[in-house]
Coordinates of C-alpha atoms and ligand atoms in Angstrom, one line a residue:
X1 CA -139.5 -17.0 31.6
X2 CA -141.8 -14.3 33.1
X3 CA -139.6 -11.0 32.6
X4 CA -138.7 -12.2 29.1
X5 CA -139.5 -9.7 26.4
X6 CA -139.8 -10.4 22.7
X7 CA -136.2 -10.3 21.2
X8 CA -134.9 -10.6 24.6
X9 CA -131.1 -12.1 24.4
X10 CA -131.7 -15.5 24.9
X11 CA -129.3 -17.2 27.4
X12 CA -128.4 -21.1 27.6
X13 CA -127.4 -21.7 31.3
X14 CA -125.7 -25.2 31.6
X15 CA -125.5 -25.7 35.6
X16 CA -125.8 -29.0 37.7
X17 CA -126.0 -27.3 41.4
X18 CA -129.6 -26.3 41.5
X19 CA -129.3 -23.6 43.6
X20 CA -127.0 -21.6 41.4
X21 CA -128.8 -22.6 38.9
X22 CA -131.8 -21.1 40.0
X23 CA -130.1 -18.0 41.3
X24 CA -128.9 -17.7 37.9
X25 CA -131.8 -18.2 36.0
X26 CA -133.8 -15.9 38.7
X27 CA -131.5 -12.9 38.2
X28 CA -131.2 -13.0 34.5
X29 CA -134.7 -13.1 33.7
X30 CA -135.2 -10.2 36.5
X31 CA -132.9 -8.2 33.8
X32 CA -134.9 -9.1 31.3
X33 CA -133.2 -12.1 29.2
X34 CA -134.7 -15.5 28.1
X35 CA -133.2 -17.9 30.0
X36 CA -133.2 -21.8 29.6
X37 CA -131.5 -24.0 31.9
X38 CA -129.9 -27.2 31.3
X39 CA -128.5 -29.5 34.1
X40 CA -126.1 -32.1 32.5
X41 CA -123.3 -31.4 30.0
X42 CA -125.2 -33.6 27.6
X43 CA -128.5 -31.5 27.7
X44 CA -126.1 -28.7 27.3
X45 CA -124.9 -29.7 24.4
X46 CA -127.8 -30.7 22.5
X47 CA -129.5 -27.6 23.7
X48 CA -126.8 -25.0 22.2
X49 CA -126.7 -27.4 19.5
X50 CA -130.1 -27.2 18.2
X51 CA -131.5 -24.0 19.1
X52 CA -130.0 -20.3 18.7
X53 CA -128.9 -18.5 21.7
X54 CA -126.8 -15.0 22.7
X55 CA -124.9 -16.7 25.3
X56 CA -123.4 -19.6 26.7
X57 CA -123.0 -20.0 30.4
X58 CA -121.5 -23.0 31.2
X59 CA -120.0 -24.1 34.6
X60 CA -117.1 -26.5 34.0
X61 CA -117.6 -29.2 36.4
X62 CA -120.7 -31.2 35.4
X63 CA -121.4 -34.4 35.6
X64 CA -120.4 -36.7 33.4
X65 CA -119.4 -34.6 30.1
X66 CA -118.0 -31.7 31.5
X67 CA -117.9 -28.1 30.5
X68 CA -114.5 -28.3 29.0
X69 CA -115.5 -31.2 26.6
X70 CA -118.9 -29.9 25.7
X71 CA -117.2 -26.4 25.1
X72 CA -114.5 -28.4 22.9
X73 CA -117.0 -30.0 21.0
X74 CA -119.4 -27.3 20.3
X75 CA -116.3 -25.6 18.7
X76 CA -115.3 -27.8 16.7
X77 CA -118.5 -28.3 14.9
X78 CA -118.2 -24.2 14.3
X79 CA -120.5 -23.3 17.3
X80 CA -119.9 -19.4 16.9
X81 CA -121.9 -18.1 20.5
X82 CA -120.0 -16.1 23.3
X83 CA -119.2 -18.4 26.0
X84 CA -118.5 -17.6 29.6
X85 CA -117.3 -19.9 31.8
X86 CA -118.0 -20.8 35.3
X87 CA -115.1 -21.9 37.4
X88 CA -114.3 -23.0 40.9
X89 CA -111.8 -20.4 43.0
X90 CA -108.7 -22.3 42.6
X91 CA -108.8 -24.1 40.0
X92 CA -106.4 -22.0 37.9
X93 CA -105.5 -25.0 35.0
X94 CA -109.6 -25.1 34.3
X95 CA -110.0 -21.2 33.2
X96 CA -106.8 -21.1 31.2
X97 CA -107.4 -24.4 29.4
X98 CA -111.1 -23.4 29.1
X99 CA -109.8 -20.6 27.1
X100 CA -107.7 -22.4 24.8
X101 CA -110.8 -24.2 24.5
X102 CA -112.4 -21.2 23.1
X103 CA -114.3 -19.4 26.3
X104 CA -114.9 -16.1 25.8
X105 CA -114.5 -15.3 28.9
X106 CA -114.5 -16.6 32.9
X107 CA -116.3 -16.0 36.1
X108 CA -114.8 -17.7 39.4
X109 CA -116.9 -19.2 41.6
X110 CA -118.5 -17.5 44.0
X111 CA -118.8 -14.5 42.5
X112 CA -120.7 -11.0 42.6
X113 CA -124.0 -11.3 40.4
X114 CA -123.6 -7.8 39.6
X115 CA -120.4 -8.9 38.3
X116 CA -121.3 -11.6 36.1
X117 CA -124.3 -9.2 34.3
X118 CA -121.7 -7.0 33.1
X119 CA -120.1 -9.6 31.8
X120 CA -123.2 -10.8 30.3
X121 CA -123.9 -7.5 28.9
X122 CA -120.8 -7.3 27.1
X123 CA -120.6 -10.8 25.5
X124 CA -124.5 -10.3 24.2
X125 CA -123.5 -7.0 22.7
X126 CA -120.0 -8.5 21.0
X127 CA -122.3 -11.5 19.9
X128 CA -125.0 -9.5 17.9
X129 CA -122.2 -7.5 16.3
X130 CA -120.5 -10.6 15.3
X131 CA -123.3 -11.3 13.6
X132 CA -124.4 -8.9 11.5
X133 CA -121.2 -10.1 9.2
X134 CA -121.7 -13.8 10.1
X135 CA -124.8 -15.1 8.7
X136 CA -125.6 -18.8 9.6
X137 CA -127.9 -22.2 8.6
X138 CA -127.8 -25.3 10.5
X139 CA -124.4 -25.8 10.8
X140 CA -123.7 -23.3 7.6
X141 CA -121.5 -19.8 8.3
X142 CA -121.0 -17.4 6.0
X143 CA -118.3 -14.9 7.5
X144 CA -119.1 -11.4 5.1
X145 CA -115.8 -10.2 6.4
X146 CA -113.2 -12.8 5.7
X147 CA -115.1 -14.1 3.0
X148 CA -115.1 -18.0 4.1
X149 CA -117.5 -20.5 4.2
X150 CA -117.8 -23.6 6.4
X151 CA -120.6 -26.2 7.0
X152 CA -120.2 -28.2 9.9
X153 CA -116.5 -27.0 10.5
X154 CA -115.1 -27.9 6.8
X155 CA -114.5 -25.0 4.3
X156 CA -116.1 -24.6 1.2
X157 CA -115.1 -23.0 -1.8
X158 CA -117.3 -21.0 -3.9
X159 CA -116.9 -18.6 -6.5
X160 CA -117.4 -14.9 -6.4
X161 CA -121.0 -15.4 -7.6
X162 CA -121.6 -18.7 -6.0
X163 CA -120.8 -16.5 -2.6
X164 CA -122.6 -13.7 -3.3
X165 CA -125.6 -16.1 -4.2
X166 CA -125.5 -18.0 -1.0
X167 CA -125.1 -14.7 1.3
X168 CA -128.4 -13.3 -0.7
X169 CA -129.8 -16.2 0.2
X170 CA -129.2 -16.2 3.7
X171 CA -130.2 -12.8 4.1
X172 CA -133.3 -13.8 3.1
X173 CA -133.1 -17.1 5.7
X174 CA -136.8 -18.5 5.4
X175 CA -138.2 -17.0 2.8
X176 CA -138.6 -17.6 -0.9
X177 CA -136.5 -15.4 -2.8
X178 CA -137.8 -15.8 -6.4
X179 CA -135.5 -15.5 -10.1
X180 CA -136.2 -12.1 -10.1
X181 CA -134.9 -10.9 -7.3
X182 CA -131.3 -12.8 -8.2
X183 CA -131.5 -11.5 -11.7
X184 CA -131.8 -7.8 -10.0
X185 CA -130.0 -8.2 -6.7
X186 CA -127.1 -10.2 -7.5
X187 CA -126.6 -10.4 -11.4
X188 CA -127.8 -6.1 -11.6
X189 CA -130.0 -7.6 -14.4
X190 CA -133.1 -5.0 -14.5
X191 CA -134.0 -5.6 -17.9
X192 CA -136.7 -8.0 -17.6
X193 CA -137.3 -11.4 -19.9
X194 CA -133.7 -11.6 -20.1
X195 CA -132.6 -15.1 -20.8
X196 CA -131.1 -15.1 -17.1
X197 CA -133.2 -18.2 -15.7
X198 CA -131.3 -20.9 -17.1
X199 CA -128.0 -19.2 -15.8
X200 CA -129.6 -18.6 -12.0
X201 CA -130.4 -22.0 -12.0
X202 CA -127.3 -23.6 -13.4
X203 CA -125.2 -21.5 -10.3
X204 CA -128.1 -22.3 -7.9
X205 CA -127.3 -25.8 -8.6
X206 CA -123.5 -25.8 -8.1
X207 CA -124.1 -23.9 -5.0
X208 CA -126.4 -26.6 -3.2
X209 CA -123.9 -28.9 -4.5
X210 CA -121.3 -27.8 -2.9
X211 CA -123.2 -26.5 0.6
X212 CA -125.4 -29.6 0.8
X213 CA -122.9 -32.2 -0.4
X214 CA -121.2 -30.8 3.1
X215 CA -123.5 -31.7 5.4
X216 CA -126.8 -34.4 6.2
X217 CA -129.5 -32.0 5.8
X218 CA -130.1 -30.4 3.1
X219 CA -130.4 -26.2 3.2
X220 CA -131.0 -24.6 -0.5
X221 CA -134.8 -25.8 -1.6
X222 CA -136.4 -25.6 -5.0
X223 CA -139.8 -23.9 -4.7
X224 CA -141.3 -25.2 -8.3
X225 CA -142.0 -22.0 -9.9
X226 CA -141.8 -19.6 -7.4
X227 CA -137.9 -19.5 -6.4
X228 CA -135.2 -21.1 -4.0
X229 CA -135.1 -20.6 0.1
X230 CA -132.3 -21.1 2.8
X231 CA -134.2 -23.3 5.3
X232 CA -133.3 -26.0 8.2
X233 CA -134.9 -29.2 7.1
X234 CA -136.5 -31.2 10.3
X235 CA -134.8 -34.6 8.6
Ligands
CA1 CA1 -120.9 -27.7 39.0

């Protein structure tokens, strides 16, 4: 990852021939992306599952799991990154059922690297704008737009303030956002030693209820008199 600048789109590249693997890889990084390379459909999968990329590049035939099924899967536990598929020339049946699968987009094999960066370029650039209005946890999405919630691909319902609670939050992803800032940010309570406390933590509450009932690791923290943070637990 020589060329790889801070805040460089990060690209997972999930390729078993090594040579286009490494002409991959090679190319990318000479444009300036971090890129990180997995072999197997497996190592793909745990890869885009646990860390946060721009992109997916995924050829479809791998050994054992293949593209299709790792694509399938990572959708369905509301794996949100642009994917772009690799393909071989003729086979016609993998791109369109890769897209029903829910590619982004395709590249047939071989193909013109010059080519596949535009490509690249445009699914980055669609990504980052998707989101701006999609702010994520783990397996937690908040869509700002269509007003949903889902933690590892089941809804949850929240109330108006419950939401609005929850995107504060994870705005703030990471750090400690204390009663105070709720009581001015999210209940427009300026007036200070208002009785508000009791009230952010009774919603605070129901919230992790609700979002950590949903899923095995828990996401909203009590920081004993300092606040509440939005963080990944290791366990
Ligand atoms: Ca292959």
């Amino acid at each position: 990852m020589s060329g790889s600048t801070p805040g460089a789109p990060r690209l997972l590249v999930v390729e078993d021939e090594p040579k286009v693997a490494r002409a991959l890889t090679e190319g990318l990084e000479a444009e300036g992306y971090a890129v990180t390379t997995a072999h197997t459909g497996e190592d793909g999968f745990f890869l885009a599952s646990s860390r946060g990329f721009d992109l997916l590049i995924l050829d479809l035939s791998l050994p054992g799991r293949d593209g299709l099924e790792v694509l399938g899967a990572l959708r369905q536990k509301g794996f949100l990154t642009p994917v772009l598929i690799l393909t071989a020339r003729d086979a016609v049946e993998d791109r369109v059922s890769g897209l029903d699968h829910g590619a982004d987009d395709y590249m047939v094999k071989p193909f013109a690297f010059p080519e596949l960066l535009a490509r690249v370029r445009a699914l980055v650039r669609r990504g980052r704008g998707d989101q701006l209005l999609r702010l994520t946890a783990g397996d937690l999405v908040l869509d700002v737009v269509s007003r949903k919630v889902v933690r590892g691909g089941r809804d949850i319902a929240l109330t108006p303030r419950e939401f609005e609670l929850l995107e504060y939050l994870l705005r703030h992803h990471g750090t400690i956002v204390s009663r105070e800032m709720l009581a001015r940010d999210v209940w427009n309570e300026t007036e200070r030693g208002t009785p508000l406390d009791n009230v952010i933590d009774v919603h605070v509450g129901r919230l992790r209820k609700k979002v950590d009932a949903a899923g095995a690791r828990r996401l909203i923290h009590t920081m004993r008199g300092v606040g509440f943070v939005v963080r990944e637990d290791k366990a």
